Amino acid sequence: MDSIFHEKQEGSLCAQHCLNNLLQGEYFTPVDLSSIAHQLDEEERMRMAEGGMASEEYRTFLQQPSGNMDDSGFFSIQVISNALRVWGLELILFNSREYQSLMINPINEKAFICNYKEHWFTIRKLGQQWFNLNSLLTGPELISDTYLALFLAQLQQEGYSIFVIRGNLPECEAEQILGIMRVQQQQRPRLIGEEEAQTSSGSRSVALGQSEMAFGVEDEVVDEDEELKRALALSRQDIDVEDEEADLRRAIQLSMQGAVMSNKSSECGVGNVKSGSQAAGSAAREQREGQNETLTAEELRKRRQAYFDRKGVFCYFVMMTCWHRHSMKAI
């Protein structure tokens, strides 16, 4: 396949690409085809002048643009026909009655030139195989003998004009190589515009994917910072609760000591002689200590319950934070 000459589309120079792909080499340039077009324009002007240079038809002809070329690079069928005549090649309309009456199988021909509106391209036989050498493709396209007739019929239905090439084409490297071996095409070429669109689309997808990944990492970092802040806040609350728990333990210890001392005083009350005022004062103090002991124990229970509730929430939050970080590292 690498031995096949294939010019890709540049601007609107499809006529040049069509001729060079047909001849399998850089035989024509835009300057060469422009020269042929100007020569044709001059021949047409001279024929119009035969009717009188002062005639209205002649003046109208001079004001009209060239019908053989334009500034975009388009060239007419007359330019292509004259260019091929240099090589002794002739164009025959494929759909003409003259050609159809010959009942020739398309696979027995050498090449075809196809035209639709302002686009030209070549279908040529190299060795024993046919190739679509359209300059709008990224490379030559292999066409089977069975598909050739169907392809030509499809082009006709789409409005293409098809011309048969008659004459001996110049020798080329691809003809020699493909004459002794057949090629197989694993992947068909695409239109040049489709390839560029897919490439740009793929680049945009990669850029968007990278951008989304960056935003995702940034969000994860922000979430992790927030979680650490909340963990530190709960940790400070835990320290305050632990300090409060230590105070409560000391209060329980003092309360227990007061209860023991009270029990001892009751047991020794029969053997000790106290004054009436001292006995009344002792009874009053024991009553107050008993009330203080009851209040202290109730308050302690509530505070311990609140402590363990907060402790449980904090431990659960720390456990989930550690699990989340471990999962992110694994990913």
PDB file of N, CA and C in Angstrom, residues 38-132:
ATOM      1  N   HIS A  38      -6.195  28.970 -19.342  1.00  0.00           N
ATOM      2  CA  HIS A  38      -6.074  30.242 -20.071  1.00  0.00           C
ATOM      3  C   HIS A  38      -6.046  30.000 -21.582  1.00  0.00           C
ATOM      4  N   GLN A  39      -5.402  28.933 -21.990  1.00  0.00           N
ATOM      5  CA  GLN A  39      -5.363  28.600 -23.413  1.00  0.00           C
ATOM      6  C   GLN A  39      -6.762  28.295 -23.937  1.00  0.00           C
ATOM      7  N   LEU A  40      -7.548  27.565 -23.148  1.00  0.00           N
ATOM      8  CA  LEU A  40      -8.927  27.273 -23.530  1.00  0.00           C
ATOM      9  C   LEU A  40      -9.771  28.545 -23.564  1.00  0.00           C
ATOM     10  N   ASP A  41      -9.552  29.427 -22.599  1.00  0.00           N
ATOM     11  CA  ASP A  41     -10.296  30.700 -22.590  1.00  0.00           C
ATOM     12  C   ASP A  41      -9.992  31.516 -23.847  1.00  0.00           C
ATOM     13  N   GLU A  42      -8.732  31.506 -24.246  1.00  0.00           N
ATOM     14  CA  GLU A  42      -8.344  32.264 -25.430  1.00  0.00           C
ATOM     15  C   GLU A  42      -8.964  31.653 -26.695  1.00  0.00           C
ATOM     16  N   GLU A  43      -9.022  30.345 -26.768  1.00  0.00           N
ATOM     17  CA  GLU A  43      -9.643  29.701 -27.919  1.00  0.00           C
ATOM     18  C   GLU A  43     -11.132  30.028 -27.985  1.00  0.00           C
ATOM     19  N   GLU A  44     -11.789  30.037 -26.842  1.00  0.00           N
ATOM     20  CA  GLU A  44     -13.210  30.384 -26.814  1.00  0.00           C
ATOM     21  C   GLU A  44     -13.417  31.851 -27.196  1.00  0.00           C
ATOM     22  N   ARG A  45     -12.518  32.732 -26.750  1.00  0.00           N
ATOM     23  CA  ARG A  45     -12.650  34.152 -27.081  1.00  0.00           C
ATOM     24  C   ARG A  45     -12.509  34.364 -28.596  1.00  0.00           C
ATOM     25  N   MET A  46     -11.578  33.651 -29.199  1.00  0.00           N
ATOM     26  CA  MET A  46     -11.368  33.809 -30.631  1.00  0.00           C
ATOM     27  C   MET A  46     -12.590  33.309 -31.416  1.00  0.00           C
ATOM     28  N   ARG A  47     -13.218  32.234 -30.951  1.00  0.00           N
ATOM     29  CA  ARG A  47     -14.427  31.752 -31.632  1.00  0.00           C
ATOM     30  C   ARG A  47     -15.568  32.741 -31.489  1.00  0.00           C
ATOM     31  N   MET A  48     -15.680  33.376 -30.309  1.00  0.00           N
ATOM     32  CA  MET A  48     -16.739  34.373 -30.105  1.00  0.00           C
ATOM     33  C   MET A  48     -16.460  35.622 -30.941  1.00  0.00           C
ATOM     34  N   ALA A  49     -15.204  35.944 -31.138  1.00  0.00           N
ATOM     35  CA  ALA A  49     -14.854  37.135 -31.917  1.00  0.00           C
ATOM     36  C   ALA A  49     -15.164  36.962 -33.390  1.00  0.00           C
ATOM     37  N   GLU A  50     -15.301  35.741 -33.857  1.00  0.00           N
ATOM     38  CA  GLU A  50     -15.639  35.511 -35.252  1.00  0.00           C
ATOM     39  C   GLU A  50     -17.022  36.057 -35.590  1.00  0.00           C
ATOM     40  N   GLY A  51     -17.875  36.137 -34.583  1.00  0.00           N
ATOM     41  CA  GLY A  51     -19.205  36.697 -34.810  1.00  0.00           C
ATOM     42  C   GLY A  51     -19.227  38.208 -34.774  1.00  0.00           C
ATOM     43  N   GLY A  52     -18.090  38.833 -34.539  1.00  0.00           N
ATOM     44  CA  GLY A  52     -18.009  40.290 -34.498  1.00  0.00           C
ATOM     45  C   GLY A  52     -17.619  40.761 -33.111  1.00  0.00           C
ATOM     46  N   MET A  53     -16.517  41.486 -33.030  1.00  0.00           N
ATOM     47  CA  MET A  53     -16.051  41.961 -31.733  1.00  0.00           C
ATOM     48  C   MET A  53     -16.942  43.060 -31.183  1.00  0.00           C
ATOM     49  N   ALA A  54     -17.768  43.655 -32.021  1.00  0.00           N
ATOM     50  CA  ALA A  54     -18.683  44.701 -31.564  1.00  0.00           C
ATOM     51  C   ALA A  54     -20.040  44.139 -31.182  1.00  0.00           C
ATOM     52  N   SER A  55     -20.200  42.842 -31.309  1.00  0.00           N
ATOM     53  CA  SER A  55     -21.502  42.238 -31.011  1.00  0.00           C
ATOM     54  C   SER A  55     -21.748  42.195 -29.497  1.00  0.00           C
ATOM     55  N   GLU A  56     -23.040  42.164 -29.185  1.00  0.00           N
ATOM     56  CA  GLU A  56     -23.429  42.114 -27.779  1.00  0.00           C
ATOM     57  C   GLU A  56     -22.978  40.814 -27.129  1.00  0.00           C
ATOM     58  N   GLU A  57     -23.018  39.724 -27.880  1.00  0.00           N
ATOM     59  CA  GLU A  57     -22.615  38.434 -27.336  1.00  0.00           C
ATOM     60  C   GLU A  57     -21.130  38.430 -26.976  1.00  0.00           C
ATOM     61  N   TYR A  58     -20.312  39.036 -27.808  1.00  0.00           N
ATOM     62  CA  TYR A  58     -18.884  39.072 -27.540  1.00  0.00           C
ATOM     63  C   TYR A  58     -18.572  39.896 -26.298  1.00  0.00           C
ATOM     64  N   ARG A  59     -19.222  41.085 -26.167  1.00  0.00           N
ATOM     65  CA  ARG A  59     -18.994  41.937 -24.995  1.00  0.00           C
ATOM     66  C   ARG A  59     -19.468  41.229 -23.721  1.00  0.00           C
ATOM     67  N   THR A  60     -20.576  40.522 -23.815  1.00  0.00           N
ATOM     68  CA  THR A  60     -21.067  39.771 -22.645  1.00  0.00           C
ATOM     69  C   THR A  60     -20.094  38.666 -22.272  1.00  0.00           C
ATOM     70  N   PHE A  61     -19.522  38.003 -23.261  1.00  0.00           N
ATOM     71  CA  PHE A  61     -18.559  36.936 -23.001  1.00  0.00           C
ATOM     72  C   PHE A  61     -17.329  37.470 -22.273  1.00  0.00           C
ATOM     73  N   LEU A  62     -16.856  38.639 -22.688  1.00  0.00           N
ATOM     74  CA  LEU A  62     -15.671  39.222 -22.060  1.00  0.00           C
ATOM     75  C   LEU A  62     -15.927  39.593 -20.600  1.00  0.00           C
ATOM     76  N   GLN A  63     -17.148  39.946 -20.258  1.00  0.00           N
ATOM     77  CA  GLN A  63     -17.471  40.355 -18.885  1.00  0.00           C
ATOM     78  C   GLN A  63     -17.669  39.164 -17.953  1.00  0.00           C
ATOM     79  N   GLN A  64     -17.909  38.002 -18.517  1.00  0.00           N
ATOM     80  CA  GLN A  64     -18.129  36.822 -17.691  1.00  0.00           C
ATOM     81  C   GLN A  64     -16.797  36.222 -17.234  1.00  0.00           C
ATOM     82  N   PRO A  65     -16.797  35.602 -16.022  1.00  0.00           N
ATOM     83  CA  PRO A  65     -15.564  34.953 -15.545  1.00  0.00           C
ATOM     84  C   PRO A  65     -15.267  33.708 -16.368  1.00  0.00           C
ATOM     85  N   SER A  66     -14.071  33.192 -16.202  1.00  0.00           N
ATOM     86  CA  SER A  66     -13.667  31.996 -16.941  1.00  0.00           C
ATOM     87  C   SER A  66     -14.514  30.799 -16.530  1.00  0.00           C
ATOM     88  N   GLY A  67     -14.885  30.010 -17.530  1.00  0.00           N
ATOM     89  CA  GLY A  67     -15.632  28.798 -17.249  1.00  0.00           C
ATOM     90  C   GLY A  67     -14.743  27.582 -17.083  1.00  0.00           C
ATOM     91  N   ASN A  68     -13.429  27.785 -17.229  1.00  0.00           N
ATOM     92  CA  ASN A  68     -12.485  26.677 -17.137  1.00  0.00           C
ATOM     93  C   ASN A  68     -11.708  26.636 -15.817  1.00  0.00           C
ATOM     94  N   MET A  69     -11.769  27.696 -15.039  1.00  0.00           N
ATOM     95  CA  MET A  69     -11.081  27.738 -13.751  1.00  0.00           C
ATOM     96  C   MET A  69     -11.649  28.893 -12.924  1.00  0.00           C
ATOM     97  N   ASP A  70     -11.372  28.861 -11.629  1.00  0.00           N
ATOM     98  CA  ASP A  70     -11.726  29.990 -10.773  1.00  0.00           C
ATOM     99  C   ASP A  70     -10.629  30.172  -9.730  1.00  0.00           C
ATOM    100  N   ASP A  71     -10.793  31.181  -8.897  1.00  0.00           N
ATOM    101  CA  ASP A  71      -9.747  31.510  -7.923  1.00  0.00           C
ATOM    102  C   ASP A  71      -9.583  30.450  -6.832  1.00  0.00           C
ATOM    103  N   SER A  72     -10.577  29.597  -6.624  1.00  0.00           N
ATOM    104  CA  SER A  72     -10.489  28.582  -5.569  1.00  0.00           C
ATOM    105  C   SER A  72      -9.597  27.416  -5.955  1.00  0.00           C
ATOM    106  N   GLY A  73      -9.345  27.245  -7.266  1.00  0.00           N
ATOM    107  CA  GLY A  73      -8.525  26.126  -7.720  1.00  0.00           C
ATOM    108  C   GLY A  73      -9.304  25.102  -8.498  1.00  0.00           C
ATOM    109  N   PHE A  74     -10.572  25.381  -8.783  1.00  0.00           N
ATOM    110  CA  PHE A  74     -11.387  24.456  -9.564  1.00  0.00           C
ATOM    111  C   PHE A  74     -11.015  24.543 -11.032  1.00  0.00           C
ATOM    112  N   PHE A  75     -10.998  23.366 -11.717  1.00  0.00           N
ATOM    113  CA  PHE A  75     -10.737  23.299 -13.152  1.00  0.00           C
ATOM    114  C   PHE A  75     -11.817  22.451 -13.805  1.00  0.00           C
ATOM    115  N   SER A  76     -12.178  22.819 -15.037  1.00  0.00           N
ATOM    116  CA  SER A  76     -13.285  22.162 -15.734  1.00  0.00           C
ATOM    117  C   SER A  76     -12.846  20.836 -16.353  1.00  0.00           C
ATOM    118  N   ILE A  77     -13.846  20.100 -16.841  1.00  0.00           N
ATOM    119  CA  ILE A  77     -13.584  18.838 -17.508  1.00  0.00           C
ATOM    120  C   ILE A  77     -12.747  19.037 -18.765  1.00  0.00           C
ATOM    121  N   GLN A  78     -12.904  20.214 -19.420  1.00  0.00           N
ATOM    122  CA  GLN A  78     -12.107  20.502 -20.612  1.00  0.00           C
ATOM    123  C   GLN A  78     -10.617  20.600 -20.264  1.00  0.00           C
ATOM    124  N   VAL A  79     -10.313  21.202 -19.103  1.00  0.00           N
ATOM    125  CA  VAL A  79      -8.915  21.313 -18.679  1.00  0.00           C
ATOM    126  C   VAL A  79      -8.343  19.918 -18.420  1.00  0.00           C
ATOM    127  N   ILE A  80      -9.109  19.072 -17.724  1.00  0.00           N
ATOM    128  CA  ILE A  80      -8.646  17.718 -17.416  1.00  0.00           C
ATOM    129  C   ILE A  80      -8.468  16.906 -18.703  1.00  0.00           C
ATOM    130  N   SER A  81      -9.416  17.061 -19.621  1.00  0.00           N
ATOM    131  CA  SER A  81      -9.328  16.322 -20.878  1.00  0.00           C
ATOM    132  C   SER A  81      -8.089  16.721 -21.675  1.00  0.00           C
ATOM    133  N   ASN A  82      -7.814  18.038 -21.735  1.00  0.00           N
ATOM    134  CA  ASN A  82      -6.630  18.509 -22.463  1.00  0.00           C
ATOM    135  C   ASN A  82      -5.334  18.073 -21.769  1.00  0.00           C
ATOM    136  N   ALA A  83      -5.363  18.040 -20.428  1.00  0.00           N
ATOM    137  CA  ALA A  83      -4.171  17.605 -19.701  1.00  0.00           C
ATOM    138  C   ALA A  83      -3.878  16.130 -19.967  1.00  0.00           C
ATOM    139  N   LEU A  84      -4.908  15.307 -20.046  1.00  0.00           N
ATOM    140  CA  LEU A  84      -4.708  13.878 -20.300  1.00  0.00           C
ATOM    141  C   LEU A  84      -4.327  13.610 -21.753  1.00  0.00           C
ATOM    142  N   ARG A  85      -4.737  14.514 -22.621  1.00  0.00           N
ATOM    143  CA  ARG A  85      -4.415  14.328 -24.036  1.00  0.00           C
ATOM    144  C   ARG A  85      -2.916  14.398 -24.271  1.00  0.00           C
ATOM    145  N   VAL A  86      -2.219  15.119 -23.389  1.00  0.00           N
ATOM    146  CA  VAL A  86      -0.759  15.182 -23.487  1.00  0.00           C
ATOM    147  C   VAL A  86      -0.149  13.789 -23.359  1.00  0.00           C
ATOM    148  N   TRP A  87      -0.778  12.921 -22.578  1.00  0.00           N
ATOM    149  CA  TRP A  87      -0.293  11.565 -22.335  1.00  0.00           C
ATOM    150  C   TRP A  87      -0.985  10.539 -23.246  1.00  0.00           C
ATOM    151  N   GLY A  88      -1.709  11.025 -24.203  1.00  0.00           N
ATOM    152  CA  GLY A  88      -2.374  10.134 -25.141  1.00  0.00           C
ATOM    153  C   GLY A  88      -3.560   9.415 -24.516  1.00  0.00           C
ATOM    154  N   LEU A  89      -4.172  10.011 -23.507  1.00  0.00           N
ATOM    155  CA  LEU A  89      -5.309   9.406 -22.830  1.00  0.00           C
ATOM    156  C   LEU A  89      -6.597  10.109 -23.236  1.00  0.00           C
ATOM    157  N   GLU A  90      -7.671   9.353 -23.264  1.00  0.00           N
ATOM    158  CA  GLU A  90      -8.960   9.876 -23.713  1.00  0.00           C
ATOM    159  C   GLU A  90     -10.026   9.611 -22.656  1.00  0.00           C
ATOM    160  N   LEU A  91     -10.984  10.517 -22.558  1.00  0.00           N
ATOM    161  CA  LEU A  91     -12.107  10.386 -21.628  1.00  0.00           C
ATOM    162  C   LEU A  91     -13.361   9.977 -22.399  1.00  0.00           C
ATOM    163  N   ILE A  92     -14.072   8.961 -21.889  1.00  0.00           N
ATOM    164  CA  ILE A  92     -15.349   8.532 -22.475  1.00  0.00           C
ATOM    165  C   ILE A  92     -16.387   8.509 -21.360  1.00  0.00           C
ATOM    166  N   LEU A  93     -17.520   9.111 -21.626  1.00  0.00           N
ATOM    167  CA  LEU A  93     -18.579   9.148 -20.614  1.00  0.00           C
ATOM    168  C   LEU A  93     -19.107   7.734 -20.370  1.00  0.00           C
ATOM    169  N   PHE A  94     -19.042   7.310 -19.125  1.00  0.00           N
ATOM    170  CA  PHE A  94     -19.411   5.937 -18.760  1.00  0.00           C
ATOM    171  C   PHE A  94     -20.886   5.643 -19.054  1.00  0.00           C
ATOM    172  N   ASN A  95     -21.741   6.626 -18.889  1.00  0.00           N
ATOM    173  CA  ASN A  95     -23.180   6.421 -19.037  1.00  0.00           C
ATOM    174  C   ASN A  95     -23.680   6.708 -20.452  1.00  0.00           C
ATOM    175  N   SER A  96     -22.771   6.972 -21.370  1.00  0.00           N
ATOM    176  CA  SER A  96     -23.182   7.286 -22.736  1.00  0.00           C
ATOM    177  C   SER A  96     -23.665   6.027 -23.457  1.00  0.00           C
ATOM    178  N   ARG A  97     -24.502   6.232 -24.480  1.00  0.00           N
ATOM    179  CA  ARG A  97     -25.008   5.098 -25.251  1.00  0.00           C
ATOM    180  C   ARG A  97     -23.884   4.396 -25.998  1.00  0.00           C
ATOM    181  N   GLU A  98     -22.924   5.178 -26.454  1.00  0.00           N
ATOM    182  CA  GLU A  98     -21.794   4.601 -27.184  1.00  0.00           C
ATOM    183  C   GLU A  98     -21.045   3.591 -26.329  1.00  0.00           C
ATOM    184  N   TYR A  99     -20.772   3.970 -25.077  1.00  0.00           N
ATOM    185  CA  TYR A  99     -20.010   3.067 -24.208  1.00  0.00           C
ATOM    186  C   TYR A  99     -20.871   1.906 -23.717  1.00  0.00           C
ATOM    187  N   GLN A 100     -22.114   2.203 -23.326  1.00  0.00           N
ATOM    188  CA  GLN A 100     -22.983   1.135 -22.827  1.00  0.00           C
ATOM    189  C   GLN A 100     -23.260   0.077 -23.890  1.00  0.00           C
ATOM    190  N   SER A 101     -23.248   0.495 -25.142  1.00  0.00           N
ATOM    191  CA  SER A 101     -23.492  -0.479 -26.220  1.00  0.00           C
ATOM    192  C   SER A 101     -22.352  -1.481 -26.356  1.00  0.00           C
ATOM    193  N   LEU A 102     -21.167  -1.139 -25.817  1.00  0.00           N
ATOM    194  CA  LEU A 102     -20.027  -2.055 -25.896  1.00  0.00           C
ATOM    195  C   LEU A 102     -20.129  -3.195 -24.895  1.00  0.00           C
ATOM    196  N   MET A 103     -20.975  -3.046 -23.884  1.00  0.00           N
ATOM    197  CA  MET A 103     -21.221  -4.103 -22.890  1.00  0.00           C
ATOM    198  C   MET A 103     -19.908  -4.563 -22.236  1.00  0.00           C
ATOM    199  N   ILE A 104     -19.097  -3.620 -21.821  1.00  0.00           N
ATOM    200  CA  ILE A 104     -17.799  -3.941 -21.211  1.00  0.00           C
ATOM    201  C   ILE A 104     -17.953  -4.040 -19.692  1.00  0.00           C
ATOM    202  N   ASN A 105     -17.369  -5.091 -19.133  1.00  0.00           N
ATOM    203  CA  ASN A 105     -17.364  -5.249 -17.672  1.00  0.00           C
ATOM    204  C   ASN A 105     -16.402  -4.214 -17.071  1.00  0.00           C
ATOM    205  N   PRO A 106     -16.826  -3.458 -16.063  1.00  0.00           N
ATOM    206  CA  PRO A 106     -15.963  -2.403 -15.497  1.00  0.00           C
ATOM    207  C   PRO A 106     -14.614  -2.919 -15.010  1.00  0.00           C
ATOM    208  N   ILE A 107     -14.539  -4.168 -14.537  1.00  0.00           N
ATOM    209  CA  ILE A 107     -13.267  -4.661 -14.008  1.00  0.00           C
ATOM    210  C   ILE A 107     -12.223  -4.848 -15.105  1.00  0.00           C
ATOM    211  N   ASN A 108     -12.657  -4.805 -16.370  1.00  0.00           N
ATOM    212  CA  ASN A 108     -11.721  -4.944 -17.478  1.00  0.00           C
ATOM    213  C   ASN A 108     -11.146  -3.604 -17.929  1.00  0.00           C
ATOM    214  N   GLU A 109     -11.607  -2.513 -17.315  1.00  0.00           N
ATOM    215  CA  GLU A 109     -11.067  -1.200 -17.630  1.00  0.00           C
ATOM    216  C   GLU A 109      -9.810  -0.933 -16.802  1.00  0.00           C
ATOM    217  N   LYS A 110      -9.194   0.221 -17.054  1.00  0.00           N
ATOM    218  CA  LYS A 110      -7.962   0.574 -16.342  1.00  0.00           C
ATOM    219  C   LYS A 110      -8.184   1.624 -15.254  1.00  0.00           C
ATOM    220  N   ALA A 111      -9.097   2.551 -15.510  1.00  0.00           N
ATOM    221  CA  ALA A 111      -9.303   3.617 -14.528  1.00  0.00           C
ATOM    222  C   ALA A 111     -10.589   4.373 -14.861  1.00  0.00           C
ATOM    223  N   PHE A 112     -11.082   5.082 -13.849  1.00  0.00           N
ATOM    224  CA  PHE A 112     -12.258   5.952 -13.992  1.00  0.00           C
ATOM    225  C   PHE A 112     -11.967   7.275 -13.292  1.00  0.00           C
ATOM    226  N   ILE A 113     -12.546   8.340 -13.854  1.00  0.00           N
ATOM    227  CA  ILE A 113     -12.521   9.650 -13.200  1.00  0.00           C
ATOM    228  C   ILE A 113     -13.965  10.028 -12.887  1.00  0.00           C
ATOM    229  N   CYS A 114     -14.201  10.436 -11.642  1.00  0.00           N
ATOM    230  CA  CYS A 114     -15.560  10.752 -11.180  1.00  0.00           C
ATOM    231  C   CYS A 114     -15.640  12.225 -10.787  1.00  0.00           C
ATOM    232  N   ASN A 115     -16.774  12.841 -11.116  1.00  0.00           N
ATOM    233  CA  ASN A 115     -16.973  14.263 -10.824  1.00  0.00           C
ATOM    234  C   ASN A 115     -18.393  14.504 -10.302  1.00  0.00           C
ATOM    235  N   TYR A 116     -18.465  15.265  -9.207  1.00  0.00           N
ATOM    236  CA  TYR A 116     -19.755  15.728  -8.685  1.00  0.00           C
ATOM    237  C   TYR A 116     -19.579  17.174  -8.261  1.00  0.00           C
ATOM    238  N   LYS A 117     -20.347  18.050  -8.922  1.00  0.00           N
ATOM    239  CA  LYS A 117     -20.220  19.497  -8.690  1.00  0.00           C
ATOM    240  C   LYS A 117     -18.778  19.923  -8.945  1.00  0.00           C
ATOM    241  N   GLU A 118     -18.021  20.301  -7.916  1.00  0.00           N
ATOM    242  CA  GLU A 118     -16.666  20.784  -8.139  1.00  0.00           C
ATOM    243  C   GLU A 118     -15.602  19.840  -7.577  1.00  0.00           C
ATOM    244  N   HIS A 119     -15.956  18.590  -7.375  1.00  0.00           N
ATOM    245  CA  HIS A 119     -14.985  17.632  -6.830  1.00  0.00           C
ATOM    246  C   HIS A 119     -14.686  16.535  -7.844  1.00  0.00           C
ATOM    247  N   TRP A 120     -13.382  16.234  -7.975  1.00  0.00           N
ATOM    248  CA  TRP A 120     -12.902  15.194  -8.871  1.00  0.00           C
ATOM    249  C   TRP A 120     -12.098  14.166  -8.078  1.00  0.00           C
ATOM    250  N   PHE A 121     -12.249  12.888  -8.435  1.00  0.00           N
ATOM    251  CA  PHE A 121     -11.374  11.877  -7.841  1.00  0.00           C
ATOM    252  C   PHE A 121     -11.236  10.691  -8.798  1.00  0.00           C
ATOM    253  N   THR A 122     -10.208   9.874  -8.555  1.00  0.00           N
ATOM    254  CA  THR A 122      -9.821   8.776  -9.446  1.00  0.00           C
ATOM    255  C   THR A 122     -10.085   7.416  -8.813  1.00  0.00           C
ATOM    256  N   ILE A 123     -10.535   6.477  -9.631  1.00  0.00           N
ATOM    257  CA  ILE A 123     -10.593   5.054  -9.276  1.00  0.00           C
ATOM    258  C   ILE A 123      -9.709   4.331 -10.272  1.00  0.00           C
ATOM    259  N   ARG A 124      -8.654   3.659  -9.792  1.00  0.00           N
ATOM    260  CA  ARG A 124      -7.681   3.064 -10.712  1.00  0.00           C
ATOM    261  C   ARG A 124      -7.360   1.627 -10.324  1.00  0.00           C
ATOM    262  N   LYS A 125      -7.050   0.854 -11.374  1.00  0.00           N
ATOM    263  CA  LYS A 125      -6.608  -0.525 -11.192  1.00  0.00           C
ATOM    264  C   LYS A 125      -5.082  -0.562 -11.165  1.00  0.00           C
ATOM    265  N   LEU A 126      -4.534  -1.142 -10.105  1.00  0.00           N
ATOM    266  CA  LEU A 126      -3.092  -1.293  -9.949  1.00  0.00           C
ATOM    267  C   LEU A 126      -2.804  -2.779  -9.749  1.00  0.00           C
ATOM    268  N   GLY A 127      -2.029  -3.363 -10.622  1.00  0.00           N
ATOM    269  CA  GLY A 127      -1.844  -4.807 -10.577  1.00  0.00           C
ATOM    270  C   GLY A 127      -3.152  -5.480 -10.979  1.00  0.00           C
ATOM    271  N   GLN A 128      -3.709  -6.287 -10.081  1.00  0.00           N
ATOM    272  CA  GLN A 128      -4.982  -6.947 -10.334  1.00  0.00           C
ATOM    273  C   GLN A 128      -6.068  -6.471  -9.362  1.00  0.00           C
ATOM    274  N   GLN A 129      -5.836  -5.330  -8.710  1.00  0.00           N
ATOM    275  CA  GLN A 129      -6.780  -4.842  -7.706  1.00  0.00           C
ATOM    276  C   GLN A 129      -7.145  -3.384  -7.979  1.00  0.00           C
ATOM    277  N   TRP A 130      -8.367  -3.045  -7.545  1.00  0.00           N
ATOM    278  CA  TRP A 130      -8.878  -1.700  -7.739  1.00  0.00           C
ATOM    279  C   TRP A 130      -8.746  -0.882  -6.450  1.00  0.00           C
ATOM    280  N   PHE A 131      -8.508   0.443  -6.630  1.00  0.00           N
ATOM    281  CA  PHE A 131      -8.321   1.330  -5.488  1.00  0.00           C
ATOM    282  C   PHE A 131      -9.060   2.645  -5.711  1.00  0.00           C
ATOM    283  N   ASN A 132      -9.711   3.105  -4.653  1.00  0.00           N
ATOM    284  CA  ASN A 132     -10.331   4.422  -4.644  1.00  0.00           C
ATOM    285  C   ASN A 132      -9.275   5.412  -4.167  1.00  0.00           C
TER     286      ASN A 132
END
